[in-house]
mmCIF file with all atom_site columns, C-alpha atoms in Angstrom:
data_model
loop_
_atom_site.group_PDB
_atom_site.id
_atom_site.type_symbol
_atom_site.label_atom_id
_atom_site.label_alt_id
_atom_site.label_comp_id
_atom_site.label_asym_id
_atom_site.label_entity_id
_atom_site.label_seq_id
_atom_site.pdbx_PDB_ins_code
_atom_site.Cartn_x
_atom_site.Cartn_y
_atom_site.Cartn_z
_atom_site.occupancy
_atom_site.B_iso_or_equiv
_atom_site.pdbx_formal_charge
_atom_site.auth_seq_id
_atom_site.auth_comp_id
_atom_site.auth_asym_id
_atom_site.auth_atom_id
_atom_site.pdbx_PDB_model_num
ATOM 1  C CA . UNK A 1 1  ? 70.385  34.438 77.242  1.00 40.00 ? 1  UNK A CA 1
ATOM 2  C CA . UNK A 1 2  ? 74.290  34.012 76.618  1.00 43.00 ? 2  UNK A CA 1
ATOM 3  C CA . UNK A 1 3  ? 76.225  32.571 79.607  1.00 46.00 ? 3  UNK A CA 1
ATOM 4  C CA . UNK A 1 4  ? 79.330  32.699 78.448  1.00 47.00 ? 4  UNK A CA 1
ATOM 5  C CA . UNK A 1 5  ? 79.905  36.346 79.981  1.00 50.00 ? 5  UNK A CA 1
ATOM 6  C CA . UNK A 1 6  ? 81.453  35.653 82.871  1.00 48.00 ? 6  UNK A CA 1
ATOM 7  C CA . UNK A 1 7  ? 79.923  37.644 85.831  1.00 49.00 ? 7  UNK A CA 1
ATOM 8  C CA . UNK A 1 8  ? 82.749  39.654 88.673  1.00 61.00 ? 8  UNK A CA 1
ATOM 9  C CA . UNK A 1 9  ? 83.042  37.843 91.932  1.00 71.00 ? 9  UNK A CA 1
ATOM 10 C CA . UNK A 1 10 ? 81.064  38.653 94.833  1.00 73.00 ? 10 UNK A CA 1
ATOM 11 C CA . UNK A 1 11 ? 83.892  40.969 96.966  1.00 82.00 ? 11 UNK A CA 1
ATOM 12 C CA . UNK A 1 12 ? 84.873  39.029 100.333 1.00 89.00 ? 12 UNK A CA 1
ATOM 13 C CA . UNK A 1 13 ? 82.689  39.216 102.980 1.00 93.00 ? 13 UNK A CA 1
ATOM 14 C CA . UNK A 1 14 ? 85.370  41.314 104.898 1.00 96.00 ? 14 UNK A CA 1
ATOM 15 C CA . UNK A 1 15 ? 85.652  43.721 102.861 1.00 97.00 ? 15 UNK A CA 1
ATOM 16 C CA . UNK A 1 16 ? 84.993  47.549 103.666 1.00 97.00 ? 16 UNK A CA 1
ATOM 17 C CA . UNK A 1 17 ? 84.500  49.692 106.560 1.00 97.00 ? 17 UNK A CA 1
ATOM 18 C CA . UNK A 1 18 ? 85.724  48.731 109.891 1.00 97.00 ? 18 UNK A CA 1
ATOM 19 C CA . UNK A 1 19 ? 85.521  51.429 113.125 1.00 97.00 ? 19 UNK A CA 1
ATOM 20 C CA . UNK A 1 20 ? 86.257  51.313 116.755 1.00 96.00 ? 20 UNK A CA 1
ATOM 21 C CA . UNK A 1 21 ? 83.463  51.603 119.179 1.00 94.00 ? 21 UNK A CA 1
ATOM 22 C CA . UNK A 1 22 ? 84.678  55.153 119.790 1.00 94.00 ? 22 UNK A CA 1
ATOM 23 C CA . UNK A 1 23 ? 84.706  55.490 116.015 1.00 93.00 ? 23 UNK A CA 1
ATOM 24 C CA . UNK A 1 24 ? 88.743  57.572 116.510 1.00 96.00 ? 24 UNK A CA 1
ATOM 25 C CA . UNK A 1 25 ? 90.116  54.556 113.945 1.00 97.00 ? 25 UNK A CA 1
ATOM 26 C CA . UNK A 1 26 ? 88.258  53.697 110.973 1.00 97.00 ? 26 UNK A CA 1
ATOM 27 C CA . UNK A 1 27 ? 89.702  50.877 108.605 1.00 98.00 ? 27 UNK A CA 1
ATOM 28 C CA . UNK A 1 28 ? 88.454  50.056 105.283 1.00 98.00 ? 28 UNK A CA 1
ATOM 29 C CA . UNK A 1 29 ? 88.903  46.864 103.377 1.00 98.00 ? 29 UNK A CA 1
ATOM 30 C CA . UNK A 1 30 ? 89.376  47.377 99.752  1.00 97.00 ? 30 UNK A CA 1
ATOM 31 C CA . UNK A 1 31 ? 87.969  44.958 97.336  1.00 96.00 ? 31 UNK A CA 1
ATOM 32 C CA . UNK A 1 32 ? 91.380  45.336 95.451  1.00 96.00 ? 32 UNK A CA 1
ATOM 33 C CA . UNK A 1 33 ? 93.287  43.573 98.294  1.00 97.00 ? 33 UNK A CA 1
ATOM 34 C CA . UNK A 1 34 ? 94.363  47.326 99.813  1.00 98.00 ? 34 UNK A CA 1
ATOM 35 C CA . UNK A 1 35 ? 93.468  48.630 102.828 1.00 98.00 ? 35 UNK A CA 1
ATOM 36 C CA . UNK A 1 36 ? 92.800  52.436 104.342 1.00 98.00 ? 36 UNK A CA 1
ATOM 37 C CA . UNK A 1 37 ? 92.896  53.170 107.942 1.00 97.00 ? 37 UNK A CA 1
ATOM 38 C CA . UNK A 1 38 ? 92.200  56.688 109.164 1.00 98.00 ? 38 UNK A CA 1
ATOM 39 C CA . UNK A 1 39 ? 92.972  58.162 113.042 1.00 97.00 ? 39 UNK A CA 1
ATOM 40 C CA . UNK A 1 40 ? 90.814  60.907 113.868 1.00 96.00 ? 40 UNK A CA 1
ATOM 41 C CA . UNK A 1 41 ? 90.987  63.349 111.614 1.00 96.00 ? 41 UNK A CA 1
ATOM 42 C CA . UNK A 1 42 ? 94.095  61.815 110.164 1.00 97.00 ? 42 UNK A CA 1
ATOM 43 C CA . UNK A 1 43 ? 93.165  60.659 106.781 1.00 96.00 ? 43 UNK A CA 1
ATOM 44 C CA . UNK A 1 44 ? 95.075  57.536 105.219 1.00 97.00 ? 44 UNK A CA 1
ATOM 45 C CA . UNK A 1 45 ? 97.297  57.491 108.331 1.00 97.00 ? 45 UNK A CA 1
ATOM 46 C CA . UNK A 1 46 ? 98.099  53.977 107.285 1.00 96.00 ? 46 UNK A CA 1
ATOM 47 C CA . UNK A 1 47 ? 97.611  52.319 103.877 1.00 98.00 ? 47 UNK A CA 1
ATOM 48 C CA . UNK A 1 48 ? 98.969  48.796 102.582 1.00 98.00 ? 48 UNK A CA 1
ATOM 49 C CA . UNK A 1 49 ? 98.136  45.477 101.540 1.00 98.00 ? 49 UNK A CA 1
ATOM 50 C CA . UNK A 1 50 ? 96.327  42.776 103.176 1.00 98.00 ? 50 UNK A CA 1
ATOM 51 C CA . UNK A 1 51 ? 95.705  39.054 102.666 1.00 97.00 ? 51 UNK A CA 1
ATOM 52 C CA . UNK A 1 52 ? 92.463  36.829 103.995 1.00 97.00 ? 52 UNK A CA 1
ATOM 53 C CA . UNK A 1 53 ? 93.136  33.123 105.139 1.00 97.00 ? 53 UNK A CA 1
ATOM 54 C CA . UNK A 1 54 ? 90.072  31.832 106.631 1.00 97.00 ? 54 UNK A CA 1
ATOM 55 C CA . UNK A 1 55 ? 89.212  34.040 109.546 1.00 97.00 ? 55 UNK A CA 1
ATOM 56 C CA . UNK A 1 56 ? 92.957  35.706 109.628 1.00 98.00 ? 56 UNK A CA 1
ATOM 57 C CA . UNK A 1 57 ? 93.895  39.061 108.168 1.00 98.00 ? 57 UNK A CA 1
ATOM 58 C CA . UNK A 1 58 ? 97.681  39.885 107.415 1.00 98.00 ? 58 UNK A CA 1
ATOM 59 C CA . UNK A 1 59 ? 98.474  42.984 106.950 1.00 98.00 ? 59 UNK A CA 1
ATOM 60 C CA . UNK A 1 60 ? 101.816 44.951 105.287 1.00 98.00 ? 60 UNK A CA 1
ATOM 61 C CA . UNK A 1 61 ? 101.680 48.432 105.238 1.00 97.00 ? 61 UNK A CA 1
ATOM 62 C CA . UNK A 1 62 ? 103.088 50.770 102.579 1.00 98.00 ? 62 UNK A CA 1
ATOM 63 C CA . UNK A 1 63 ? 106.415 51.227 104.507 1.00 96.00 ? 63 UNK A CA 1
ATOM 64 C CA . UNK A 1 64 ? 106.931 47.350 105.537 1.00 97.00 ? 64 UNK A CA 1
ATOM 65 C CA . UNK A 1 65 ? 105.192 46.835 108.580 1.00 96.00 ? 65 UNK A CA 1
ATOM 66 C CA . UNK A 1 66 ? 103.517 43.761 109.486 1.00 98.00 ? 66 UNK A CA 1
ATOM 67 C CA . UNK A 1 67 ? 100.391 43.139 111.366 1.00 97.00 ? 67 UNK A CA 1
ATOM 68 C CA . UNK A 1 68 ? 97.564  40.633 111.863 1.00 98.00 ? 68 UNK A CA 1
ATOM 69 C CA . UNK A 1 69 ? 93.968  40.613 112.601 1.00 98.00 ? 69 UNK A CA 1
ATOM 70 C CA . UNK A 1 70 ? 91.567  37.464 113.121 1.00 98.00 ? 70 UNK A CA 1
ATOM 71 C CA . UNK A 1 71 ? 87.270  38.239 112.887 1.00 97.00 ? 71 UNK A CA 1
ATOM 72 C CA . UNK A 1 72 ? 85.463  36.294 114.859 1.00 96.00 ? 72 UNK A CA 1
ATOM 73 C CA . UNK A 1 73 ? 81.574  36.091 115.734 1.00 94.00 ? 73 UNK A CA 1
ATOM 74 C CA . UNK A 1 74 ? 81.661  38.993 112.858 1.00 94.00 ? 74 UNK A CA 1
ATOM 75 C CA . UNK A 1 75 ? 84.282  41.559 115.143 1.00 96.00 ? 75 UNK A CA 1
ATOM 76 C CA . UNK A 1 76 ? 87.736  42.541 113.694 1.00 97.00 ? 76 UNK A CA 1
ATOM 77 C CA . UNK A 1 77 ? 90.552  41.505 116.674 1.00 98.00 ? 77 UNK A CA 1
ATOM 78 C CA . UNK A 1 78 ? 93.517  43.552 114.824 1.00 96.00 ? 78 UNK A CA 1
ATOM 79 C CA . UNK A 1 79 ? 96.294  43.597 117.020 1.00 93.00 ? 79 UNK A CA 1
ATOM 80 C CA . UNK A 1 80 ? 95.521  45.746 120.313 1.00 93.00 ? 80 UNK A CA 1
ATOM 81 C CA . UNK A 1 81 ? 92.389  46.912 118.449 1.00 96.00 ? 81 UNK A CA 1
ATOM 82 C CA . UNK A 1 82 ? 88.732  45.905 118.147 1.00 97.00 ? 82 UNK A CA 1
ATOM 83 C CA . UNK A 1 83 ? 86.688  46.958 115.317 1.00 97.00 ? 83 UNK A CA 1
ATOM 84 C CA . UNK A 1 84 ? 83.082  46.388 114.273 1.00 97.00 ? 84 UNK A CA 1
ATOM 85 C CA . UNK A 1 85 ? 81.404  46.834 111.134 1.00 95.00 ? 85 UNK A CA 1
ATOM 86 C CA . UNK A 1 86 ? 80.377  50.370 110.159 1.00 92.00 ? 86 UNK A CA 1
ATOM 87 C CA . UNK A 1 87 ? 76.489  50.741 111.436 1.00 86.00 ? 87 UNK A CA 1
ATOM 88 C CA . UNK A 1 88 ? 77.228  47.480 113.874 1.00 83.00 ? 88 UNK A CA 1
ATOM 89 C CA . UNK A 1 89 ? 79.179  49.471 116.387 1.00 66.00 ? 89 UNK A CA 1
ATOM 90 C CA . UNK A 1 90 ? 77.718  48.569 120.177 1.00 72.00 ? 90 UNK A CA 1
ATOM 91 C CA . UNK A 1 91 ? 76.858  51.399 121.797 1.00 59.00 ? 91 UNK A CA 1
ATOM 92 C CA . UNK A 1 92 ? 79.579  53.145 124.148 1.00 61.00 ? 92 UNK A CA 1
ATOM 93 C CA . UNK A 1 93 ? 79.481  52.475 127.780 1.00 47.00 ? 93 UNK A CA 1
ATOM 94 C CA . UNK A 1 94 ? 77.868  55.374 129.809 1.00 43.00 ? 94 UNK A CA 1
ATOM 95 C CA . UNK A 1 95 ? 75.350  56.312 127.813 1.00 43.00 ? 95 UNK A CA 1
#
């Protein structure tokens, strides 16, 4: 066996699909350091670059604008928002 093949690194654990509870905004990490958030049917409404320190998430869209997120006990806190893993969404209220 030859180990001198480096293997790729594992992606960070962050990385793809985030959704609201209500599943209207849906925000994928890319592995490449770009990110992909969509707004109902509203594909790619907002696309940019993000960085990870820790538990924070900054964010700079295509056009300049900043944002930041923090994940903590495995939720996504981004801005005024609050996603969950895709499949780990809690179920609404009401139902």
């Amino acid at each position: 066996m030859n180990n001198d093949t480096a293997s790729p690194a594992a992606p960070h654990p962050f990385v793809g699909m985030w959704v609201t509870a209500d599943g209207h905004i849906r925000q994928e990490l890319l592995a490449d350091g770009r990110y992909d958030e969509a707004r109902g049917s509203r594909k790619s409404a907002y696309t940019g670059n993000y960085t990870v320190t820790g538990n924070h998430i900054d964010y700079v869209d295509d056009t300049g604008f900043t944002a930041t997120g923090d994940v903590r006990d495995g939720v996504l806190h981004h801005e005024h928002l609050v996603l969950y893993r895709e499949g780990a969404v809690p179920p609404r209220a009401g139902r």
